[in-house]
Short mmCIF file of C-alpha atoms in Angstrom, two decimals:
data_model
loop_
_atom_site.label_atom_id
_atom_site.label_comp_id
_atom_site.label_asym_id
_atom_site.label_seq_id
_atom_site.Cartn_x
_atom_site.Cartn_y
_atom_site.Cartn_z
CA MET A 133 67.64 63.91 114.98
CA GLU A 134 69.25 67.26 113.70
CA PHE A 135 69.48 69.79 115.77
CA ARG A 136 71.16 72.40 113.65
CA THR A 137 70.98 73.29 110.01
CA LYS A 138 74.50 73.01 108.81
CA VAL A 139 75.27 75.46 105.90
CA ASP A 140 76.50 73.55 102.59
CA ILE A 141 79.53 74.70 101.50
CA GLU A 142 80.11 74.37 97.77
CA GLU A 143 83.87 73.54 97.07
CA PRO A 144 85.48 75.71 94.70
CA SER A 145 87.52 74.43 91.35
CA TRP A 146 90.74 75.34 92.99
CA ARG A 147 92.68 74.78 96.24
CA VAL A 148 94.78 76.93 98.49
CA ASP A 149 98.48 75.47 99.13
CA ILE A 150 100.60 76.34 101.79
CA ALA A 151 103.30 77.44 99.39
CA ASP A 152 100.82 79.87 98.44
CA ARG A 153 101.08 84.00 99.13
CA LEU A 154 98.07 85.09 101.01
CA LEU A 155 96.41 88.30 101.31
CA PHE A 156 93.47 89.37 104.00
CA VAL A 157 91.89 92.67 103.34
CA GLY A 158 88.91 93.66 105.30
CA SER A 159 86.81 93.94 108.75
CA CYS A 160 88.30 92.73 111.74
CA PHE A 161 86.81 89.02 111.15
CA ALA A 162 89.79 89.23 108.11
CA ASP A 163 92.06 90.23 110.74
CA ASN A 164 90.86 87.07 113.07
CA ILE A 165 90.92 84.61 109.95
CA GLY A 166 94.13 85.43 108.52
CA LYS A 167 95.91 85.03 111.77
CA ARG A 168 94.69 81.98 111.85
CA PHE A 169 96.18 80.81 108.51
CA ALA A 170 99.35 82.76 110.03
CA GLU A 171 99.46 80.72 112.85
CA GLU A 172 99.64 77.51 110.41
CA GLN A 173 103.04 78.86 108.85
CA PHE A 174 100.76 80.44 105.66
CA ALA A 175 102.80 83.25 104.22
CA ALA A 176 99.70 85.93 105.02
CA THR A 177 99.61 89.33 104.45
CA ILE A 178 96.79 90.94 106.83
CA ASN A 179 95.31 94.33 106.56
CA PRO A 180 98.17 96.30 105.99
CA TYR A 181 96.90 99.50 106.19
CA GLY A 182 94.54 98.80 108.83
CA VAL A 183 90.94 97.20 109.07
CA MET A 184 88.38 98.05 105.91
CA TYR A 185 84.94 97.60 106.50
CA ASN A 186 83.51 98.78 103.00
CA PRO A 187 84.07 97.92 99.57
CA VAL A 188 86.03 101.14 98.77
CA SER A 189 88.55 100.86 101.52
CA VAL A 190 89.27 97.38 100.60
CA LEU A 191 90.11 98.56 97.16
CA HIS A 192 92.04 101.69 98.47
CA THR A 193 94.43 98.73 100.13
CA VAL A 194 94.57 96.64 97.19
CA GLU A 195 95.70 99.42 94.83
CA ARG A 196 98.04 100.71 97.43
CA LEU A 197 99.69 97.17 97.36
CA ALA A 198 99.80 97.47 93.48
CA GLU A 199 101.61 100.65 93.44
CA LYS A 200 104.41 98.89 96.21
CA GLY A 201 104.49 95.87 92.89
CA GLU A 202 103.33 93.38 95.71
CA SER A 203 101.43 90.03 94.11
CA TYR A 204 99.71 87.10 95.90
CA ASP A 205 98.45 83.66 95.08
CA VAL A 206 95.33 84.19 96.80
CA ALA A 207 93.12 87.11 98.39
CA PHE A 208 90.31 86.92 100.91
CA LEU A 209 88.38 90.02 100.81
CA THR A 210 85.87 90.44 104.00
CA PHE A 211 83.07 93.24 103.72
CA GLY A 212 81.63 94.38 106.83
CA THR A 213 79.15 97.17 105.52
CA ASN A 214 78.13 99.14 102.54
CA HIS A 215 78.04 102.23 104.54
CA ILE A 216 81.03 104.83 103.27
CA TYR A 217 82.17 108.02 105.00
CA ILE A 218 82.66 110.93 102.49
CA LEU A 219 85.14 114.14 103.90
CA LYS A 220 82.86 117.01 103.25
CA GLU A 221 85.94 119.28 102.75
CA THR A 222 87.79 117.00 99.76
CA GLY A 223 84.62 115.01 98.70
CA GLU A 224 87.10 111.76 99.06
CA VAL A 225 85.68 108.51 100.65
CA VAL A 226 88.01 107.61 103.97
CA ASP A 227 89.09 104.59 105.19
CA ASN A 228 89.57 105.80 108.68
CA CYS A 229 87.85 108.74 109.90
CA GLN A 230 90.39 108.42 113.09
CA LYS A 231 88.08 109.76 115.58
CA ARG A 232 87.59 113.20 113.89
CA PRO A 233 84.01 114.94 114.43
CA GLN A 234 81.37 113.51 112.94
CA ARG A 235 80.36 117.06 111.32
CA LEU A 236 83.26 116.52 109.04
CA PHE A 237 81.58 113.58 106.98
CA ASP A 238 78.79 112.35 105.21
CA GLU A 239 77.50 108.96 105.38
CA GLN A 240 76.66 107.48 102.50
CA GLN A 241 75.08 103.65 101.50
CA LEU A 242 76.26 102.19 98.54
CA SER A 243 73.91 100.38 95.96
CA VAL A 244 74.22 96.30 95.33
CA GLU A 245 75.12 97.70 92.13
CA GLU A 246 78.34 100.47 93.23
CA CYS A 247 79.20 97.60 96.01
CA ALA A 248 79.22 95.08 93.26
CA GLY A 249 81.37 97.69 91.10
CA TYR A 250 84.33 98.21 93.89
CA MET A 251 84.40 94.66 94.04
CA ARG A 252 85.09 94.02 90.82
CA GLN A 253 87.50 96.70 90.52
CA THR A 254 89.60 94.94 93.45
CA ILE A 255 89.47 91.73 91.67
CA GLU A 256 91.10 93.27 88.34
CA VAL A 257 93.43 95.12 90.11
CA LEU A 258 94.66 91.61 92.07
CA ARG A 259 94.50 90.65 88.26
CA ARG A 260 96.74 92.85 86.98
CA MET A 261 99.31 92.09 90.21
CA ASN A 262 98.70 88.69 89.37
CA PRO A 263 96.66 87.19 86.39
CA ALA A 264 96.42 83.50 88.24
CA VAL A 265 95.20 84.85 91.37
CA ARG A 266 92.30 83.59 93.04
CA VAL A 267 89.77 85.68 95.19
CA VAL A 268 87.79 84.63 98.12
CA LEU A 269 84.36 86.83 98.54
CA THR A 270 82.60 86.97 102.28
CA VAL A 271 80.91 89.17 104.12
CA SER A 272 81.83 89.29 108.03
CA PRO A 273 79.10 88.22 110.71
CA ILE A 274 80.23 91.12 112.73
CA ARG A 275 76.28 92.85 113.59
CA TYR A 276 76.35 96.93 113.10
CA ALA A 277 74.45 97.99 116.24
CA LYS A 278 74.96 101.87 115.68
CA TYR A 279 72.98 100.98 112.39
CA GLY A 280 69.92 99.38 114.16
CA TYR A 281 69.43 95.72 113.88
CA HIS A 282 67.11 96.11 110.80
CA GLY A 283 69.95 98.46 109.64
CA SER A 284 72.32 95.91 109.73
CA GLN A 285 71.09 93.51 108.26
CA LEU A 286 69.87 95.42 104.74
CA SER A 287 73.45 96.37 104.90
CA LYS A 288 74.27 93.03 105.09
CA ALA A 289 72.40 91.92 102.56
CA THR A 290 73.56 94.78 99.65
CA LEU A 291 76.80 93.06 100.01
CA LEU A 292 75.65 89.71 99.89
CA LEU A 293 73.83 90.56 96.59
CA ALA A 294 76.94 92.34 95.45
CA ALA A 295 79.12 89.05 95.77
CA GLU A 296 76.29 87.03 94.01
CA GLU A 297 76.46 89.38 91.41
CA VAL A 298 80.27 89.30 91.11
CA CYS A 299 80.86 85.40 91.65
CA GLY A 300 77.92 84.53 89.24
CA ARG A 301 79.57 86.91 86.83
CA ALA A 302 81.31 84.32 85.21
CA ALA A 303 78.31 81.95 84.16
CA THR A 304 76.32 85.55 83.23
CA TYR A 305 78.52 87.19 80.97
CA GLY A 306 80.68 84.58 79.17
CA GLU A 307 84.07 84.23 78.24
CA THR A 308 85.65 87.83 78.68
CA ALA A 309 84.01 87.43 82.20
CA ALA A 310 85.25 83.96 83.00
CA ALA A 311 88.84 85.23 82.75
CA THR A 312 88.53 87.61 84.62
CA TYR A 313 85.94 86.62 87.41
CA GLY A 314 86.42 82.84 87.09
CA GLU A 315 88.49 82.25 90.20
CA THR A 316 86.47 84.27 92.57
CA TYR A 317 84.49 82.12 94.89
CA TYR A 318 82.17 82.84 97.83
CA PHE A 319 83.02 81.70 101.16
CA PRO A 320 79.65 81.63 103.28
CA SER A 321 81.06 82.63 106.73
CA TYR A 322 78.16 85.16 107.62
CA GLU A 323 75.56 82.50 107.11
CA VAL A 324 77.85 79.56 109.15
CA VAL A 325 77.75 82.05 111.81
CA VAL A 326 74.15 83.37 111.58
CA ASP A 327 72.40 80.17 110.58
CA GLU A 328 74.49 77.29 111.75
CA LEU A 329 75.76 78.57 115.09
CA ARG A 330 72.81 80.95 115.91
CA ASP A 331 73.60 80.94 119.19
CA TYR A 332 74.72 83.98 121.49
CA ARG A 333 77.32 81.52 122.99
CA PHE A 334 79.47 81.90 120.00
CA TYR A 335 79.50 85.84 120.37
CA ASN A 336 81.52 87.61 122.63
CA GLU A 337 80.38 89.96 125.67
CA ASP A 338 79.52 92.43 123.61
CA MET A 339 77.27 89.77 121.62
CA LEU A 340 78.13 91.47 118.17
CA HIS A 341 81.49 90.11 117.17
CA PRO A 342 81.79 86.44 116.80
CA SER A 343 83.69 84.31 119.68
CA GLN A 344 87.14 82.95 119.33
CA GLN A 345 85.16 79.48 119.48
CA ALA A 346 83.25 80.61 116.21
CA VAL A 347 86.40 81.77 114.63
CA GLU A 348 87.85 78.35 115.10
CA TYR A 349 84.66 76.49 113.72
CA LEU A 350 85.27 78.98 110.40
CA TRP A 351 88.78 77.97 110.54
CA GLU A 352 87.74 74.18 110.35
CA ARG A 353 84.93 74.98 107.75
CA ILE A 354 87.65 76.36 105.64
CA VAL A 355 89.79 73.54 106.06
CA ASP A 356 87.51 71.23 105.15
CA SER A 357 86.53 73.00 101.50
CA LEU A 358 89.42 75.58 100.32
CA LEU A 359 92.98 73.66 101.60
CA THR A 360 94.79 71.09 99.37
CA GLU A 361 95.55 67.52 100.44
CA ARG A 362 99.36 68.54 100.68
CA THR A 363 98.35 71.14 102.32
CA LEU A 364 96.38 69.02 105.17
CA GLN A 365 99.55 66.74 105.54
CA TYR A 366 101.42 69.76 106.21
CA LEU A 367 99.20 70.76 108.68
CA GLU A 368 99.06 67.46 110.19
CA GLU A 369 102.80 67.33 110.46
CA TYR A 370 103.10 70.94 111.69
CA ARG A 371 100.86 70.41 114.86
CA PRO A 372 103.51 68.53 117.18
CA ILE A 373 106.12 71.23 116.32
CA LYS A 374 103.47 73.94 116.78
CA GLN A 375 102.80 72.74 120.08
CA ALA A 376 106.57 72.54 121.14
CA LEU A 377 106.85 76.04 120.01
CA ASN A 378 104.13 77.28 121.85
CA HIS A 379 105.57 75.42 125.27
CA ARG A 380 106.26 77.63 128.11
CA PRO A 381 109.30 76.42 130.12
CA PHE A 382 109.72 77.15 134.31
CA ASN A 383 113.11 78.29 133.23
CA ALA A 384 113.49 79.59 129.34
CA GLU A 385 116.77 80.25 130.09
CA SER A 386 118.12 76.71 130.98
CA GLU A 387 120.55 75.09 128.75
CA GLU A 388 117.72 72.00 128.38
CA TYR A 389 115.13 74.64 127.28
CA LYS A 390 117.22 76.01 124.90
CA ALA A 391 118.45 73.09 123.04
CA PHE A 392 114.68 71.54 123.19
CA ARG A 393 113.88 74.81 121.32
CA GLN A 394 116.70 74.81 119.18
CA GLN A 395 115.95 71.00 118.03
CA THR A 396 112.32 72.08 117.41
CA ILE A 397 113.16 75.31 115.22
CA GLU A 398 115.23 72.65 113.04
CA LYS A 399 112.25 70.60 112.58
CA LEU A 400 110.36 73.39 111.79
CA GLN A 401 112.91 74.46 108.85
CA HIS A 402 113.23 70.66 107.70
CA LEU A 403 109.43 70.27 107.31
CA ASN A 404 109.64 73.81 105.39
CA ASN A 405 112.37 72.35 103.27
CA LYS A 406 110.22 69.07 102.63
CA TYR A 407 107.34 70.82 101.17
CA LYS A 408 109.55 73.47 99.91
CA ILE A 409 107.94 76.61 101.19
CA GLN A 410 109.72 79.77 102.69
CA GLN A 411 109.36 80.85 106.26
CA ASN A 412 106.96 83.73 106.50
CA LYS A 413 108.02 84.65 109.83
#
């Protein structure tokens, strides 16, 4: 008997490799998954200008990175809400209200078409940075109590419909769109938490944010569906090295531990040389 409904994850036509340069932009869920990649020695840039919740703010981060001449092989874009805040004084969408009074801002909700438009703009900027970039779109499973739970669901539904429009654009709009959006893939993190885990034991004490156990489960689903065979082999070889690096000795100043630590670092360097990857630490 099956006591849960497991979400089927459609695999993309491409994979993420251990040597890829990764970018994570979006909600605090992007932080959590990005840090999980970084723990496994991926070269990961994670929300360099802070957490971004809506499609406009995600675009702002990518534009700033483009101005700096940055480039990435894979970008994970995680959208949390379709709500934006506009500073009345300037009419600009702000990425962070910086705890300023609510009266200074107008709160608005983006439509499906507007969300999709900002997502497409973000992908186009990423492609100018690297024409071969692959993009993963995902909707954060974090719930927004301040909207009311019905409002939170409506916000997520708007983002889901927008992501569907963007990811389906290559098939719908022909060769030109395929060249721009063909490497864009939707990963169902929202659906896995809401439909597959579906239990408050997979949430933190606030009952809104996924627990570390839920994040770890999503990491396992990502590993199964997105990583190359070469990367899986790397992770297997890295596991004992990671355990050694995380070891907490009784006496960190002892000569024995210093020798152990140095040997472990040399093993990591040898492993990275073997797979021809650069250390990002």
